[in-house]
Amino acid sequence: MLLSRMGLPEAEAEQEAADRTRLTTLPRFATHIELHRALMMVRHCDRDRGTSYARAALDKLPPEKRSLSLKLMMAEIYTDT
């Protein structure tokens, strides 16, 4: 998460590791990982791609599964743009 917040591309390997070890029965956590990827993109100066990626990731998750932390991540992604 820290590497994503810093916008460092090295975060991708850590995100992939987290995704590989995540239980497939936890789609909210998958979305959380995807939003960290989007945050990394936004902070690494690819704002359009990052915000589009974030929106697509969140749209895959049913509204009733969207937690406050996911909503806060979206706000952070859009604030950085």
PDB file of C-alpha atoms in Angstrom:
ATOM      1  CA  MET A   1       0.000   0.000   0.000  1.00  0.00           C
ATOM      2  CA  LEU A   2       2.803   2.391   0.837  1.00  0.00           C
ATOM      3  CA  LEU A   3       4.502   1.892  -2.527  1.00  0.00           C
ATOM      4  CA  SER A   4       1.192   2.617  -4.263  1.00  0.00           C
ATOM      5  CA  ARG A   5       0.656   5.758  -2.228  1.00  0.00           C
ATOM      6  CA  MET A   6       4.132   6.907  -3.215  1.00  0.00           C
ATOM      7  CA  GLY A   7       3.349   6.207  -6.884  1.00  0.00           C
ATOM      8  CA  LEU A   8       6.248   3.801  -7.271  1.00  0.00           C
ATOM      9  CA  PRO A   9       5.994   1.243 -10.083  1.00  0.00           C
ATOM     10  CA  GLU A  10       7.623  -1.344  -7.793  1.00  0.00           C
ATOM     11  CA  ALA A  11       4.220  -1.562  -6.126  1.00  0.00           C
ATOM     12  CA  GLU A  12       2.986  -3.709  -9.016  1.00  0.00           C
ATOM     13  CA  ALA A  13       4.952  -6.777  -7.849  1.00  0.00           C
ATOM     14  CA  GLU A  14       3.566  -6.419  -4.336  1.00  0.00           C
ATOM     15  CA  GLN A  15       0.026  -5.985  -5.664  1.00  0.00           C
ATOM     16  CA  GLU A  16       0.406  -9.133  -7.746  1.00  0.00           C
ATOM     17  CA  ALA A  17       1.648 -11.055  -4.698  1.00  0.00           C
ATOM     18  CA  ALA A  18      -1.315  -9.827  -2.658  1.00  0.00           C
ATOM     19  CA  ASP A  19      -3.697 -10.805  -5.433  1.00  0.00           C
ATOM     20  CA  ARG A  20      -2.189 -14.300  -5.711  1.00  0.00           C
ATOM     21  CA  THR A  21      -2.575 -14.964  -1.982  1.00  0.00           C
ATOM     22  CA  ARG A  22      -6.056 -13.433  -1.669  1.00  0.00           C
ATOM     23  CA  LEU A  23      -8.976 -15.788  -1.219  1.00  0.00           C
ATOM     24  CA  THR A  24     -11.145 -15.745  -4.334  1.00  0.00           C
ATOM     25  CA  THR A  25     -14.207 -15.586  -2.079  1.00  0.00           C
ATOM     26  CA  LEU A  26     -13.256 -12.048  -1.048  1.00  0.00           C
ATOM     27  CA  PRO A  27     -14.089  -9.812  -4.025  1.00  0.00           C
ATOM     28  CA  ARG A  28     -13.943  -6.627  -1.949  1.00  0.00           C
ATOM     29  CA  PHE A  29     -10.264  -7.259  -1.274  1.00  0.00           C
ATOM     30  CA  ALA A  30      -9.662  -7.768  -4.987  1.00  0.00           C
ATOM     31  CA  THR A  31     -11.233  -4.364  -5.607  1.00  0.00           C
ATOM     32  CA  HIS A  32      -9.057  -2.858  -2.878  1.00  0.00           C
ATOM     33  CA  ILE A  33      -5.934  -4.183  -4.618  1.00  0.00           C
ATOM     34  CA  GLU A  34      -7.187  -2.812  -7.950  1.00  0.00           C
ATOM     35  CA  LEU A  35      -7.766   0.611  -6.396  1.00  0.00           C
ATOM     36  CA  HIS A  36      -4.204   0.602  -5.110  1.00  0.00           C
ATOM     37  CA  ARG A  37      -3.064  -0.091  -8.669  1.00  0.00           C
ATOM     38  CA  ALA A  38      -5.146   2.866  -9.815  1.00  0.00           C
ATOM     39  CA  LEU A  39      -3.695   5.093  -7.106  1.00  0.00           C
ATOM     40  CA  MET A  40      -0.186   4.123  -8.206  1.00  0.00           C
ATOM     41  CA  MET A  41      -1.080   5.044 -11.797  1.00  0.00           C
ATOM     42  CA  VAL A  42      -2.515   8.408 -10.758  1.00  0.00           C
ATOM     43  CA  ARG A  43       0.512   9.257  -8.657  1.00  0.00           C
ATOM     44  CA  HIS A  44       2.908   8.038 -11.336  1.00  0.00           C
ATOM     45  CA  CYS A  45       1.467  10.704 -13.670  1.00  0.00           C
ATOM     46  CA  ASP A  46      -1.008   8.571 -15.600  1.00  0.00           C
ATOM     47  CA  ARG A  47      -4.114  10.265 -14.204  1.00  0.00           C
ATOM     48  CA  ASP A  48      -6.578   9.424 -16.970  1.00  0.00           C
ATOM     49  CA  ARG A  49      -5.652   5.748 -17.017  1.00  0.00           C
ATOM     50  CA  GLY A  50      -5.652   5.562 -13.204  1.00  0.00           C
ATOM     51  CA  THR A  51      -9.066   7.118 -12.750  1.00  0.00           C
ATOM     52  CA  SER A  52     -10.558   4.979 -15.536  1.00  0.00           C
ATOM     53  CA  TYR A  53      -8.994   1.862 -14.041  1.00  0.00           C
ATOM     54  CA  ALA A  54     -10.374   2.734 -10.595  1.00  0.00           C
ATOM     55  CA  ARG A  55     -13.889   3.355 -11.911  1.00  0.00           C
ATOM     56  CA  ALA A  56     -13.883   0.066 -13.851  1.00  0.00           C
ATOM     57  CA  ALA A  57     -12.654  -1.858 -10.803  1.00  0.00           C
ATOM     58  CA  LEU A  58     -15.297  -0.371  -8.524  1.00  0.00           C
ATOM     59  CA  ASP A  59     -18.043  -0.895 -11.096  1.00  0.00           C
ATOM     60  CA  LYS A  60     -17.353  -4.661 -11.051  1.00  0.00           C
ATOM     61  CA  LEU A  61     -18.296  -4.784  -7.372  1.00  0.00           C
ATOM     62  CA  PRO A  62     -22.015  -4.667  -6.466  1.00  0.00           C
ATOM     63  CA  PRO A  63     -22.965  -1.451  -4.628  1.00  0.00           C
ATOM     64  CA  GLU A  64     -23.911  -3.351  -1.473  1.00  0.00           C
ATOM     65  CA  LYS A  65     -20.337  -4.719  -1.257  1.00  0.00           C
ATOM     66  CA  ARG A  66     -18.655  -1.292  -1.425  1.00  0.00           C
ATOM     67  CA  SER A  67     -17.152  -0.437   1.917  1.00  0.00           C
ATOM     68  CA  LEU A  68     -16.269   2.934   3.367  1.00  0.00           C
ATOM     69  CA  SER A  69     -12.578   2.205   2.821  1.00  0.00           C
ATOM     70  CA  LEU A  70     -13.193   1.646  -0.915  1.00  0.00           C
ATOM     71  CA  LYS A  71     -15.141   4.891  -1.133  1.00  0.00           C
ATOM     72  CA  LEU A  72     -12.310   6.708   0.645  1.00  0.00           C
ATOM     73  CA  MET A  73      -9.784   5.204  -1.777  1.00  0.00           C
ATOM     74  CA  MET A  74     -11.862   6.440  -4.717  1.00  0.00           C
ATOM     75  CA  ALA A  75     -11.969   9.900  -3.194  1.00  0.00           C
ATOM     76  CA  GLU A  76      -8.188   9.810  -2.765  1.00  0.00           C
ATOM     77  CA  ILE A  77      -7.701   8.740  -6.385  1.00  0.00           C
ATOM     78  CA  TYR A  78      -9.914  11.548  -7.691  1.00  0.00           C
ATOM     79  CA  THR A  79      -8.402  14.122  -5.316  1.00  0.00           C
ATOM     80  CA  ASP A  80      -4.969  13.424  -6.774  1.00  0.00           C
ATOM     81  CA  THR A  81      -6.128  14.185 -10.289  1.00  0.00           C
TER      82      THR A  81
END
